Coordinates of N, CA and C and ligand atoms in Angstrom, one line a residue:
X230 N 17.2 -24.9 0.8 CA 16.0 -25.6 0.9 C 15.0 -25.0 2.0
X231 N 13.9 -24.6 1.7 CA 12.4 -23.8 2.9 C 12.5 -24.9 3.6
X232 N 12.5 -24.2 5.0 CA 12.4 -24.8 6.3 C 10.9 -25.8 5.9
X233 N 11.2 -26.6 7.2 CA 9.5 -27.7 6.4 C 9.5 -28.3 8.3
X234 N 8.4 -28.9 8.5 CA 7.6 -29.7 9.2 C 8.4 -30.4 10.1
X235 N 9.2 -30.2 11.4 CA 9.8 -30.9 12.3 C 11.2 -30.5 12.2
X236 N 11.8 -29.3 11.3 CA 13.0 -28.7 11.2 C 12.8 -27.9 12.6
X237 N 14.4 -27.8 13.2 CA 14.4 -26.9 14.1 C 15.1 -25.3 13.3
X238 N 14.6 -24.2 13.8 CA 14.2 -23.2 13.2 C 16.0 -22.7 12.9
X239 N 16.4 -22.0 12.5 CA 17.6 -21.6 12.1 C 17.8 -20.6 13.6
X240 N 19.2 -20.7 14.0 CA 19.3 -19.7 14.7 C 20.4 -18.4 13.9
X241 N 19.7 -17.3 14.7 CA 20.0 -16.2 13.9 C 20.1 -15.0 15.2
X242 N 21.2 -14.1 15.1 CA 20.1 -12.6 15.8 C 19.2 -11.7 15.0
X243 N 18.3 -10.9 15.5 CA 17.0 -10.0 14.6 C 17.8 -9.0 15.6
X244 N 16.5 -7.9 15.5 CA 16.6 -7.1 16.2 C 15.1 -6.3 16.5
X245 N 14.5 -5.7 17.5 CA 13.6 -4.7 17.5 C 14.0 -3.5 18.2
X246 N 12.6 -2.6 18.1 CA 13.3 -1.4 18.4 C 13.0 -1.3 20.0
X247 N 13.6 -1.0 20.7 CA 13.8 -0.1 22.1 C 13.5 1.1 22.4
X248 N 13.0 1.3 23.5 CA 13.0 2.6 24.1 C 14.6 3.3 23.8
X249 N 15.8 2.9 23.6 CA 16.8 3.6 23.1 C 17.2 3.1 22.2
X250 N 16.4 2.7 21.0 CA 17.0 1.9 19.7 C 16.9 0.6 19.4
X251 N 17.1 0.5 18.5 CA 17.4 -1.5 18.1 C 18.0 -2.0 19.0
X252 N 17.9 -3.2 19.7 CA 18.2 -4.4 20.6 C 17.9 -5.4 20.0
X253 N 19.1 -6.1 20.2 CA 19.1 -7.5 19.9 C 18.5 -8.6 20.4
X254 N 18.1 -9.5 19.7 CA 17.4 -11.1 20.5 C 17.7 -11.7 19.5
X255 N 18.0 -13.1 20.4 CA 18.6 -14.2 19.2 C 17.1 -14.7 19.4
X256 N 17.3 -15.6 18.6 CA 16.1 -17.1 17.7 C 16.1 -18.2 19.2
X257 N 17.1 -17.9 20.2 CA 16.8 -18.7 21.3 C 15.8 -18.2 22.1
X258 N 16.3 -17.1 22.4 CA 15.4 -16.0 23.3 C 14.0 -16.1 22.7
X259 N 13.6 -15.4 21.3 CA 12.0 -15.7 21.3 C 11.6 -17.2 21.4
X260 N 12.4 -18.4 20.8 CA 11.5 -19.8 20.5 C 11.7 -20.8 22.0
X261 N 13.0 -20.3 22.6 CA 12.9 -21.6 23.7 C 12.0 -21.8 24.7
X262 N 11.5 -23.2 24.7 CA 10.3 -23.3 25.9 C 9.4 -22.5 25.8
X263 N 9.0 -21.9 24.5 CA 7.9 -21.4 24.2 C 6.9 -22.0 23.0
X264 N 5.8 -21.5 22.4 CA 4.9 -22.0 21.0 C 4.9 -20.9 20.9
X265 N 5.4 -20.7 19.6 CA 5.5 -19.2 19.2 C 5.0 -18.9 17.8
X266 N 4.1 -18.7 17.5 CA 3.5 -18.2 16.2 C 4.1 -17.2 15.4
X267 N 4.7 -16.9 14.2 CA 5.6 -16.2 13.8 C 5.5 -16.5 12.2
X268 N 4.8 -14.9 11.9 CA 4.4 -14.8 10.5 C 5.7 -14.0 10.0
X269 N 5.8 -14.1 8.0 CA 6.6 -13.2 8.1 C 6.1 -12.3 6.1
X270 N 7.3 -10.8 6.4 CA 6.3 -10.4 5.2 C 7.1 -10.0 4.6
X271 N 6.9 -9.7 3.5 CA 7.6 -8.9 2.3 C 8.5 -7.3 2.8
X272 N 7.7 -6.8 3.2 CA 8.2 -5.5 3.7 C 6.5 -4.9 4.7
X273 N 7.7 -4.2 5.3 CA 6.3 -3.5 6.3 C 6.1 -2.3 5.6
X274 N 4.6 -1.6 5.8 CA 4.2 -0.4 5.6 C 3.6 -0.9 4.0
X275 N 3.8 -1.8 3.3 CA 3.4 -2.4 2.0 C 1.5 -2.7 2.2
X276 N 1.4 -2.8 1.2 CA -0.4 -3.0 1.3 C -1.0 -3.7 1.9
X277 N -0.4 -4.8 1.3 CA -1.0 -5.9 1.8 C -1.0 -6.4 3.6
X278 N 0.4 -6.2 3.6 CA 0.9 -6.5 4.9 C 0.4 -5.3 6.1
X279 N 0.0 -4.1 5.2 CA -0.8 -3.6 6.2 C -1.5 -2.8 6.3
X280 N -2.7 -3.9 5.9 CA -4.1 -3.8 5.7 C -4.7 -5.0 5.9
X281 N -4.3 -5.9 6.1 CA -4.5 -7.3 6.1 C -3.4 -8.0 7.0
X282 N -2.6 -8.3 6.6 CA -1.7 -9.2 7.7 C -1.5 -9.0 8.9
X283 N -0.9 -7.9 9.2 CA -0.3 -7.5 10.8 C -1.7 -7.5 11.3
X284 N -2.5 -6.6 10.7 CA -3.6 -6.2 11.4 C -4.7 -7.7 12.1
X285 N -4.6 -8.6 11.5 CA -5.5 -9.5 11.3 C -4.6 -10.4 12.8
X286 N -2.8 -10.4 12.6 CA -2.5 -11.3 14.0 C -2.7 -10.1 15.0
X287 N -2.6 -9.0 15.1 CA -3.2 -8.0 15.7 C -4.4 -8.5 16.9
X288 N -5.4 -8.3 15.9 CA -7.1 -8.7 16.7 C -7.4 -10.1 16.7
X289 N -6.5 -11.0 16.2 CA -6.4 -12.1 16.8 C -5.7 -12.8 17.5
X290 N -5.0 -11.7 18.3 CA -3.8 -12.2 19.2 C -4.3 -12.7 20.7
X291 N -5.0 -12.2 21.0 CA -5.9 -13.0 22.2 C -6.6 -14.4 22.0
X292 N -7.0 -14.9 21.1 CA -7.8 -15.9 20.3 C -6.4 -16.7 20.3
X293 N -5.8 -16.5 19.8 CA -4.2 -17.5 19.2 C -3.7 -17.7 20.8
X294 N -3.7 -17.0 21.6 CA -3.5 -17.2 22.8 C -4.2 -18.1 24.0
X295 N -5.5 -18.2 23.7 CA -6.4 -18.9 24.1 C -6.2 -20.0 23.6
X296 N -5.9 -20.5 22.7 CA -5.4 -21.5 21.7 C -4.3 -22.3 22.2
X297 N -3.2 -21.7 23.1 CA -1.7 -22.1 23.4 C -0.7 -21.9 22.8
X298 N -1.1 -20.6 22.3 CA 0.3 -19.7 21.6 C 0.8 -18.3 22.5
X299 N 1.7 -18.5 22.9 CA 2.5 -18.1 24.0 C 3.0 -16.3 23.6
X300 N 3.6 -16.1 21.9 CA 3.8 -15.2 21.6 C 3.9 -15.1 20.3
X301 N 3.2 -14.1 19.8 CA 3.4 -14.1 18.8 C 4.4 -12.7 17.8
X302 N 4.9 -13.2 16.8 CA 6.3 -12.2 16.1 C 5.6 -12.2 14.3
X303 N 6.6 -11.1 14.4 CA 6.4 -10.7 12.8 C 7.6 -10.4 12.2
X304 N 8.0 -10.9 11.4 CA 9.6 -10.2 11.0 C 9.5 -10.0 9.3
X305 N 10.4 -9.4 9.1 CA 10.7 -8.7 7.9 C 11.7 -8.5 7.7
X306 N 12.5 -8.3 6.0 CA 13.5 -8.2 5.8 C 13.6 -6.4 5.5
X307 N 13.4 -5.9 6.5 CA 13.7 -4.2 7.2 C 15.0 -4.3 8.3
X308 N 14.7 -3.0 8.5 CA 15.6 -2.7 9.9 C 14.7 -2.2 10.6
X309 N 15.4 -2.5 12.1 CA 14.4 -2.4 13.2 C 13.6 -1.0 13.4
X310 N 14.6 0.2 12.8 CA 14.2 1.6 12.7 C 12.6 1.7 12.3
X311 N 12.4 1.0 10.8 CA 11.2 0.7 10.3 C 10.0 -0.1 10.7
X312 N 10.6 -1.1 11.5 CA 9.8 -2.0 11.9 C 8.9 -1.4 13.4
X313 N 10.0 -0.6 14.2 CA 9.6 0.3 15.2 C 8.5 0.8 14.9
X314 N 8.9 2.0 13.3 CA 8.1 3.0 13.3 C 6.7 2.3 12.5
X315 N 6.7 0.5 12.3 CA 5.7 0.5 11.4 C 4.6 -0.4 12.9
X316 N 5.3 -0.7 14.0 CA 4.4 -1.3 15.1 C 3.6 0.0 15.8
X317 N 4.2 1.1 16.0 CA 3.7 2.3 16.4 C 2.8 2.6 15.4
X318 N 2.5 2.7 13.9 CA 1.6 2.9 13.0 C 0.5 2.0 13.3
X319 N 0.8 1.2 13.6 CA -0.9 -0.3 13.3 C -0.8 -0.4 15.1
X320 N 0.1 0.5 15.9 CA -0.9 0.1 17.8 C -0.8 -1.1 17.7
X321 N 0.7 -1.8 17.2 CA 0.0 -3.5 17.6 C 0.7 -3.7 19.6
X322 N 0.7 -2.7 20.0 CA 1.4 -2.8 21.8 C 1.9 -4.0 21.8
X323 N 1.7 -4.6 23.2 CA 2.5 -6.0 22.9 C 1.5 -7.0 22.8
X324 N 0.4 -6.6 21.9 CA 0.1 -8.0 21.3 C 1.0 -9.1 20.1
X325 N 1.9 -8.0 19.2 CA 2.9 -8.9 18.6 C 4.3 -8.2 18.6
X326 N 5.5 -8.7 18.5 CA 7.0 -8.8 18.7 C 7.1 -8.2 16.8
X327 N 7.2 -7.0 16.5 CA 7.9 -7.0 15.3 C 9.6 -6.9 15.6
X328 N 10.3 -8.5 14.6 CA 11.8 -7.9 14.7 C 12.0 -8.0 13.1
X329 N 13.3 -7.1 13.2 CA 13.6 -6.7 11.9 C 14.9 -7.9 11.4
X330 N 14.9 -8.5 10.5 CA 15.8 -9.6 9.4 C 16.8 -8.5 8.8
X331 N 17.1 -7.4 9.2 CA 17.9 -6.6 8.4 C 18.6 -7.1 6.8
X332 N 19.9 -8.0 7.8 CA 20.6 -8.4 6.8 C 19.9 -10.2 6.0
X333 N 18.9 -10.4 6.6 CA 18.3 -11.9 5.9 C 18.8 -13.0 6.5
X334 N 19.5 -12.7 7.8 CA 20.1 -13.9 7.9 C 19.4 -15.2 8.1
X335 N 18.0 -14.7 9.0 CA 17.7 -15.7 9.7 C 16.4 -16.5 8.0
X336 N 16.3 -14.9 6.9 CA 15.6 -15.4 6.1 C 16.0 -16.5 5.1
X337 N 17.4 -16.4 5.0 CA 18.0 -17.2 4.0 C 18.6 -18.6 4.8
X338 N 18.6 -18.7 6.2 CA 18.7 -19.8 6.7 C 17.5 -21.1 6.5
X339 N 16.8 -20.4 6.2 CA 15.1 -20.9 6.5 C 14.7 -21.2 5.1
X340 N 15.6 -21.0 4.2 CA 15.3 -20.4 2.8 C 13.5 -19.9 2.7
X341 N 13.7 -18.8 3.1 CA 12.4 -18.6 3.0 C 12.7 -17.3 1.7
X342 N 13.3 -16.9 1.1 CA 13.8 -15.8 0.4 C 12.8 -15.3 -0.6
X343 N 13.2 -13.8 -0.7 CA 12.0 -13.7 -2.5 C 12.5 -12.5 -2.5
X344 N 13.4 -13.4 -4.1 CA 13.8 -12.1 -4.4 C 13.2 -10.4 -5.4
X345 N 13.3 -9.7 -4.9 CA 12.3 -8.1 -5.9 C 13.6 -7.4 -5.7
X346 N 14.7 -7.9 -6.6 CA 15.7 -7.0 -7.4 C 15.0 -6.6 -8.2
X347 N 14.3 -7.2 -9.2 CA 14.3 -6.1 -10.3 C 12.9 -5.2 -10.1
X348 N 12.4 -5.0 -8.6 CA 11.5 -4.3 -8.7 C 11.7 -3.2 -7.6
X349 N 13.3 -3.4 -7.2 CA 13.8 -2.2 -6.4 C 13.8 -2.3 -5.2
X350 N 13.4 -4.0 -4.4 CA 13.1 -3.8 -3.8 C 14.2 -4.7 -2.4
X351 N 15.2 -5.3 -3.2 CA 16.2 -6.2 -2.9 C 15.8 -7.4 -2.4
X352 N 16.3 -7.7 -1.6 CA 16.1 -9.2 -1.2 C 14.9 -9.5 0.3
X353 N 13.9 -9.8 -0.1 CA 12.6 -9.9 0.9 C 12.7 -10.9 1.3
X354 N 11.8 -11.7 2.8 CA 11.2 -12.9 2.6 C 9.8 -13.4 1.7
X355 N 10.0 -14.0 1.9 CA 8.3 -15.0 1.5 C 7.1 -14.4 2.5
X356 N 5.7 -14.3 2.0 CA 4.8 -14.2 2.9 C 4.5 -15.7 3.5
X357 N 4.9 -15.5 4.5 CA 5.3 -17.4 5.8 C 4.5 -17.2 6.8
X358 N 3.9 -18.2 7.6 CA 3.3 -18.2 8.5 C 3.6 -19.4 9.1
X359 N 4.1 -19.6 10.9 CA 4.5 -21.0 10.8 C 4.3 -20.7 12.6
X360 N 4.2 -22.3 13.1 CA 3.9 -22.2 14.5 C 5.2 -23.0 14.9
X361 N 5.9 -22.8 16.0 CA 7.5 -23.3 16.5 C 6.8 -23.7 17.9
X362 N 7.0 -24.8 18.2 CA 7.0 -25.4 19.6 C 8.9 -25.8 20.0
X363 N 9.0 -25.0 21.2 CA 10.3 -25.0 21.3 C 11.3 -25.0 20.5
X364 N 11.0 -24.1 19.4 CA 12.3 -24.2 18.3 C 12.1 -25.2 16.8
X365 N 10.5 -25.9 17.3 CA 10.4 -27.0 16.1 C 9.1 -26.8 15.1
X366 N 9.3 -26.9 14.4 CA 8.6 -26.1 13.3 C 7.3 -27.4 13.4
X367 N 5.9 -26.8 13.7 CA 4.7 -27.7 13.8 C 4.2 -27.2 12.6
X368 N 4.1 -26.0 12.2 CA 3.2 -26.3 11.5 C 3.6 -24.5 10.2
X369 N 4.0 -24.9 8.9 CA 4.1 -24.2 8.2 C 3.4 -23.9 6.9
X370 N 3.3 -22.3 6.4 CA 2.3 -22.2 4.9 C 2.9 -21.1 4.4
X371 N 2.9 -21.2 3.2 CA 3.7 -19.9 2.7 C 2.9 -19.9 1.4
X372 N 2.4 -18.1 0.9 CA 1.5 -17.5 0.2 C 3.0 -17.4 -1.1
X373 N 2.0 -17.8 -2.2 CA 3.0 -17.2 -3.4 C 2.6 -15.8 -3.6
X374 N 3.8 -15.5 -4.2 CA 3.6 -14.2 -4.7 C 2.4 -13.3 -5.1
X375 N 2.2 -12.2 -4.5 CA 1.1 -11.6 -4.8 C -0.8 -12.1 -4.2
X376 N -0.4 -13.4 -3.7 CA -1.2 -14.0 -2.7 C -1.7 -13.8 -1.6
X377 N -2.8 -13.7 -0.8 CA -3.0 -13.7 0.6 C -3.7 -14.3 1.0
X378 N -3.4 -15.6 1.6 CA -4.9 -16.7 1.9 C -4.3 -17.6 3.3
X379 N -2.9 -18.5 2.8 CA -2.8 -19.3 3.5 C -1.9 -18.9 4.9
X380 N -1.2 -17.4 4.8 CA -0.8 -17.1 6.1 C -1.0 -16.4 7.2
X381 N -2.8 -16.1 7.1 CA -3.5 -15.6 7.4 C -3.7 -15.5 8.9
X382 N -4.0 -15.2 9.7 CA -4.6 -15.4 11.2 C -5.3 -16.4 11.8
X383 N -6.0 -15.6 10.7 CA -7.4 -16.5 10.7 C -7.2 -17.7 10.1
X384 N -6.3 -18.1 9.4 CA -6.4 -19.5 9.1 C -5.2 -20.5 9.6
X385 N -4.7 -19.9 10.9 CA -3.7 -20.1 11.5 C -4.7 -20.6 13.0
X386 N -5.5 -20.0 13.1 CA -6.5 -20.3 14.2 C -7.5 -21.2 14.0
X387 N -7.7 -21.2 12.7 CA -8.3 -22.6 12.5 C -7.8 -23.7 12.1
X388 N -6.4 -23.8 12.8 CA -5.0 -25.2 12.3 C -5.1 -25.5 13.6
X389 N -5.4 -24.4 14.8 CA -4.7 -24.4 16.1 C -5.8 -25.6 16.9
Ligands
BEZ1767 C1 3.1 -7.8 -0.9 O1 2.6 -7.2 0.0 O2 2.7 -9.0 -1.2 C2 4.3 -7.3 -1.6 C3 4.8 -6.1 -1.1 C4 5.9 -5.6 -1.7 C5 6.5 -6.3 -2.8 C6 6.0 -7.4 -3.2 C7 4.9 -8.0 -2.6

């Protein structure tokens, strides 16, 4: 069942990349006692996601912050290797937290899943957008396939 409206978020470990590699952080470490805005995408280095998505919480990450969003994340069902090399691509510095879902855990807890087996692409998330006050899901949208509207930045800042 997709996470929904007042669920507390699945806990899971991710991972991002480090000055000496992937490092771990659990689901406590980014959400507790924090508002954490946390989009998520198909795969990084993909069109859509970047050309539009990353880029957009990117230049609006000061704006979302002014708002009372404390940090914001991006995750994907990648490894952190990729996710590294795709934050160094788009200069997002630490305006956003890319961690990588490697193995899906935290995607298939959330059922946020989508699957592109048969387009080679194994097991993705959903394009999601969702705001977590301490772990509790305020406010969630998820774009169907091939979509880009509702998990937008920009229309995340005009929810806030
Ligand atoms: C997308 O950007 O929406 C997308 C990327 C890869 C596979 C499917 C969808």
């Amino acid at each position: 069942m997709t996470i929904s409206i007042g669920d507390k978020v699945p806990s899971a470990t991710l991972y991002r990349m480090g000055d000496g590699g992937p490092e771990a952080i659990t689901t406590d470490e980014i959400f507790k006692g924090k508002k954490v805005a946390i989009f998520g995408v198909p795969g990084a280095f993909t069109p859509t996601c970047s050309a539009q998505h990353l880029p957009g919480f990117v230049s609006n990450a000061d704006a979302l912050k002014a708002k009372g969003i404390d940090s914001i994340v991006c995750l994907a069902v990648n490894d952190a290797f990729v996710m590294g090399a795709w934050g160094k691509d788009q200069n997002v510095g630490d305006k956003v937290m890319l961690v990588a879902d490697g193995s899906a855990d935290f995607t298939k807890a959330a059922g946020l899943e989508l699957d592109l087996v048969s387009r080679g692409l194994g097991l993705r998330c959903q394009r999601f957008s969702m705001v977590v006050n301490d772990g509790k899901v305020e406010s969630i949208n998820i774009d169907g396939a091939g979509t880009f509207e509702e998990t937008s930045a920009e229309s995340m800042l005009g929810s806030l």
